[in-house]
């Protein structure tokens, strides 16, 4: 199944400005999944950039503080059937954005 990955940057699911990535099957583009990182916090800006390839979606969180103030991170999700699972959270090793 072809999918679209859409940004929902101002979505306040967990807290203000946490954001989300939304997955929708092409060509209908009707959202069917909302992807949320397992370690999001206020103002991480999760979903600032999203990319999809096959059954994988990667969503960026440029203001995540995991490796230092606003060091950023990327979350990778993989689909199995209709279930999306977070596979990885990628952080810069040196804390630099």
PDB file of C-alpha atoms in Angstrom:
ATOM      1  CA  UNK A   1       0.000   0.000   0.000  1.00  0.00           C
ATOM      2  CA  UNK A   2       1.310   3.451  -0.908  1.00  0.00           C
ATOM      3  CA  UNK A   3       1.219   5.982   1.907  1.00  0.00           C
ATOM      4  CA  UNK A   4       1.613   9.667   2.496  1.00  0.00           C
ATOM      5  CA  UNK A   5       3.291  11.054   5.599  1.00  0.00           C
ATOM      6  CA  UNK A   6       1.955  14.422   6.676  1.00  0.00           C
ATOM      7  CA  UNK A   7       3.160  16.851   9.303  1.00  0.00           C
ATOM      8  CA  UNK A   8       0.819  17.881  12.108  1.00  0.00           C
ATOM      9  CA  UNK A   9       3.252  20.261  13.755  1.00  0.00           C
ATOM     10  CA  UNK A  10       0.774  22.253  15.820  1.00  0.00           C
ATOM     11  CA  UNK A  11      -1.043  19.144  17.044  1.00  0.00           C
ATOM     12  CA  UNK A  12      -1.202  19.174  20.847  1.00  0.00           C
ATOM     13  CA  UNK A  13      -1.703  15.483  21.640  1.00  0.00           C
ATOM     14  CA  UNK A  14       0.681  15.232  24.586  1.00  0.00           C
ATOM     15  CA  UNK A  15       1.309  18.905  25.358  1.00  0.00           C
ATOM     16  CA  UNK A  16       1.346  22.190  23.506  1.00  0.00           C
ATOM     17  CA  UNK A  17       3.565  22.157  20.413  1.00  0.00           C
ATOM     18  CA  UNK A  18       4.584  18.503  20.713  1.00  0.00           C
ATOM     19  CA  UNK A  19       3.289  17.736  17.214  1.00  0.00           C
ATOM     20  CA  UNK A  20       2.562  14.478  15.424  1.00  0.00           C
ATOM     21  CA  UNK A  21       3.076  12.791  12.078  1.00  0.00           C
ATOM     22  CA  UNK A  22      -0.007  11.537  10.290  1.00  0.00           C
ATOM     23  CA  UNK A  23       0.004   8.570   7.916  1.00  0.00           C
ATOM     24  CA  UNK A  24      -2.624   8.329   5.179  1.00  0.00           C
ATOM     25  CA  UNK A  25      -3.011   5.780   2.382  1.00  0.00           C
ATOM     26  CA  UNK A  26      -2.623   7.168  -1.143  1.00  0.00           C
ATOM     27  CA  UNK A  27      -4.565   8.210  -3.177  1.00  0.00           C
ATOM     28  CA  UNK A  28      -7.369   8.960  -0.687  1.00  0.00           C
ATOM     29  CA  UNK A  29      -5.134  10.853   1.770  1.00  0.00           C
ATOM     30  CA  UNK A  30      -7.639  10.207   4.562  1.00  0.00           C
ATOM     31  CA  UNK A  31      -5.582   9.931   7.775  1.00  0.00           C
ATOM     32  CA  UNK A  32      -5.577   6.441   9.259  1.00  0.00           C
ATOM     33  CA  UNK A  33      -2.735   6.605  11.779  1.00  0.00           C
ATOM     34  CA  UNK A  34      -1.260   9.247  14.062  1.00  0.00           C
ATOM     35  CA  UNK A  35       2.395   8.601  14.862  1.00  0.00           C
ATOM     36  CA  UNK A  36       3.743   9.886  18.153  1.00  0.00           C
ATOM     37  CA  UNK A  37       7.291   9.440  19.439  1.00  0.00           C
ATOM     38  CA  UNK A  38       7.719   7.559  22.713  1.00  0.00           C
ATOM     39  CA  UNK A  39       9.709  10.291  24.406  1.00  0.00           C
ATOM     40  CA  UNK A  40       8.227  13.582  23.214  1.00  0.00           C
ATOM     41  CA  UNK A  41       7.969  16.614  25.424  1.00  0.00           C
ATOM     42  CA  UNK A  42       6.726  20.175  25.176  1.00  0.00           C
ATOM     43  CA  UNK A  43       8.063  22.105  22.182  1.00  0.00           C
ATOM     44  CA  UNK A  44      10.100  19.254  20.594  1.00  0.00           C
ATOM     45  CA  UNK A  45       8.356  20.122  17.310  1.00  0.00           C
ATOM     46  CA  UNK A  46       7.907  16.455  16.462  1.00  0.00           C
ATOM     47  CA  UNK A  47       6.733  16.152  12.861  1.00  0.00           C
ATOM     48  CA  UNK A  48       8.562  19.263  11.649  1.00  0.00           C
ATOM     49  CA  UNK A  49       9.728  17.178   8.704  1.00  0.00           C
ATOM     50  CA  UNK A  50       8.393  13.779   7.678  1.00  0.00           C
ATOM     51  CA  UNK A  51       9.387  11.282   5.002  1.00  0.00           C
ATOM     52  CA  UNK A  52       7.863   7.991   3.897  1.00  0.00           C
ATOM     53  CA  UNK A  53       9.267   5.087   1.943  1.00  0.00           C
ATOM     54  CA  UNK A  54       7.299   1.884   1.648  1.00  0.00           C
ATOM     55  CA  UNK A  55       6.315   0.800   5.152  1.00  0.00           C
ATOM     56  CA  UNK A  56       8.668   3.236   6.895  1.00  0.00           C
ATOM     57  CA  UNK A  57       8.041   6.787   8.112  1.00  0.00           C
ATOM     58  CA  UNK A  58      10.688   9.035   9.675  1.00  0.00           C
ATOM     59  CA  UNK A  59       9.629  12.158  11.596  1.00  0.00           C
ATOM     60  CA  UNK A  60      11.975  14.879  12.787  1.00  0.00           C
ATOM     61  CA  UNK A  61      11.863  16.676  16.127  1.00  0.00           C
ATOM     62  CA  UNK A  62      14.375  19.524  15.695  1.00  0.00           C
ATOM     63  CA  UNK A  63      14.013  20.911  19.214  1.00  0.00           C
ATOM     64  CA  UNK A  64      14.290  17.620  21.096  1.00  0.00           C
ATOM     65  CA  UNK A  65      16.774  17.989  23.961  1.00  0.00           C
ATOM     66  CA  UNK A  66      17.921  14.347  24.220  1.00  0.00           C
ATOM     67  CA  UNK A  67      21.574  15.114  23.416  1.00  0.00           C
ATOM     68  CA  UNK A  68      21.661  18.752  24.480  1.00  0.00           C
ATOM     69  CA  UNK A  69      19.487  21.834  24.169  1.00  0.00           C
ATOM     70  CA  UNK A  70      17.628  21.746  20.844  1.00  0.00           C
ATOM     71  CA  UNK A  71      19.975  19.026  19.558  1.00  0.00           C
ATOM     72  CA  UNK A  72      17.094  17.407  17.666  1.00  0.00           C
ATOM     73  CA  UNK A  73      16.221  13.826  16.896  1.00  0.00           C
ATOM     74  CA  UNK A  74      14.475  11.697  14.313  1.00  0.00           C
ATOM     75  CA  UNK A  75      11.971   8.936  15.012  1.00  0.00           C
ATOM     76  CA  UNK A  76      11.624   5.936  12.678  1.00  0.00           C
ATOM     77  CA  UNK A  77       8.337   4.009  12.477  1.00  0.00           C
ATOM     78  CA  UNK A  78       7.617   0.773  10.587  1.00  0.00           C
ATOM     79  CA  UNK A  79       4.210  -0.555   9.529  1.00  0.00           C
ATOM     80  CA  UNK A  80       3.229  -4.213   9.875  1.00  0.00           C
ATOM     81  CA  UNK A  81      -0.257  -4.622   8.415  1.00  0.00           C
ATOM     82  CA  UNK A  82      -2.199  -1.724   9.928  1.00  0.00           C
ATOM     83  CA  UNK A  83       0.007  -1.345  13.015  1.00  0.00           C
ATOM     84  CA  UNK A  84       2.791   1.231  13.226  1.00  0.00           C
ATOM     85  CA  UNK A  85       5.631   0.667  15.690  1.00  0.00           C
ATOM     86  CA  UNK A  86       8.440   3.013  16.608  1.00  0.00           C
ATOM     87  CA  UNK A  87      11.687   1.265  15.666  1.00  0.00           C
ATOM     88  CA  UNK A  88      14.279   3.873  16.595  1.00  0.00           C
ATOM     89  CA  UNK A  89      14.963   7.311  17.973  1.00  0.00           C
ATOM     90  CA  UNK A  90      18.065   8.799  16.388  1.00  0.00           C
ATOM     91  CA  UNK A  91      20.027  11.446  18.300  1.00  0.00           C
ATOM     92  CA  UNK A  92      23.251  13.243  17.370  1.00  0.00           C
ATOM     93  CA  UNK A  93      26.110  11.631  19.329  1.00  0.00           C
ATOM     94  CA  UNK A  94      27.861  14.904  20.128  1.00  0.00           C
ATOM     95  CA  UNK A  95      24.760  16.896  21.105  1.00  0.00           C
ATOM     96  CA  UNK A  96      25.207  19.297  18.208  1.00  0.00           C
ATOM     97  CA  UNK A  97      22.280  20.050  15.960  1.00  0.00           C
TER      98      UNK A  97
END
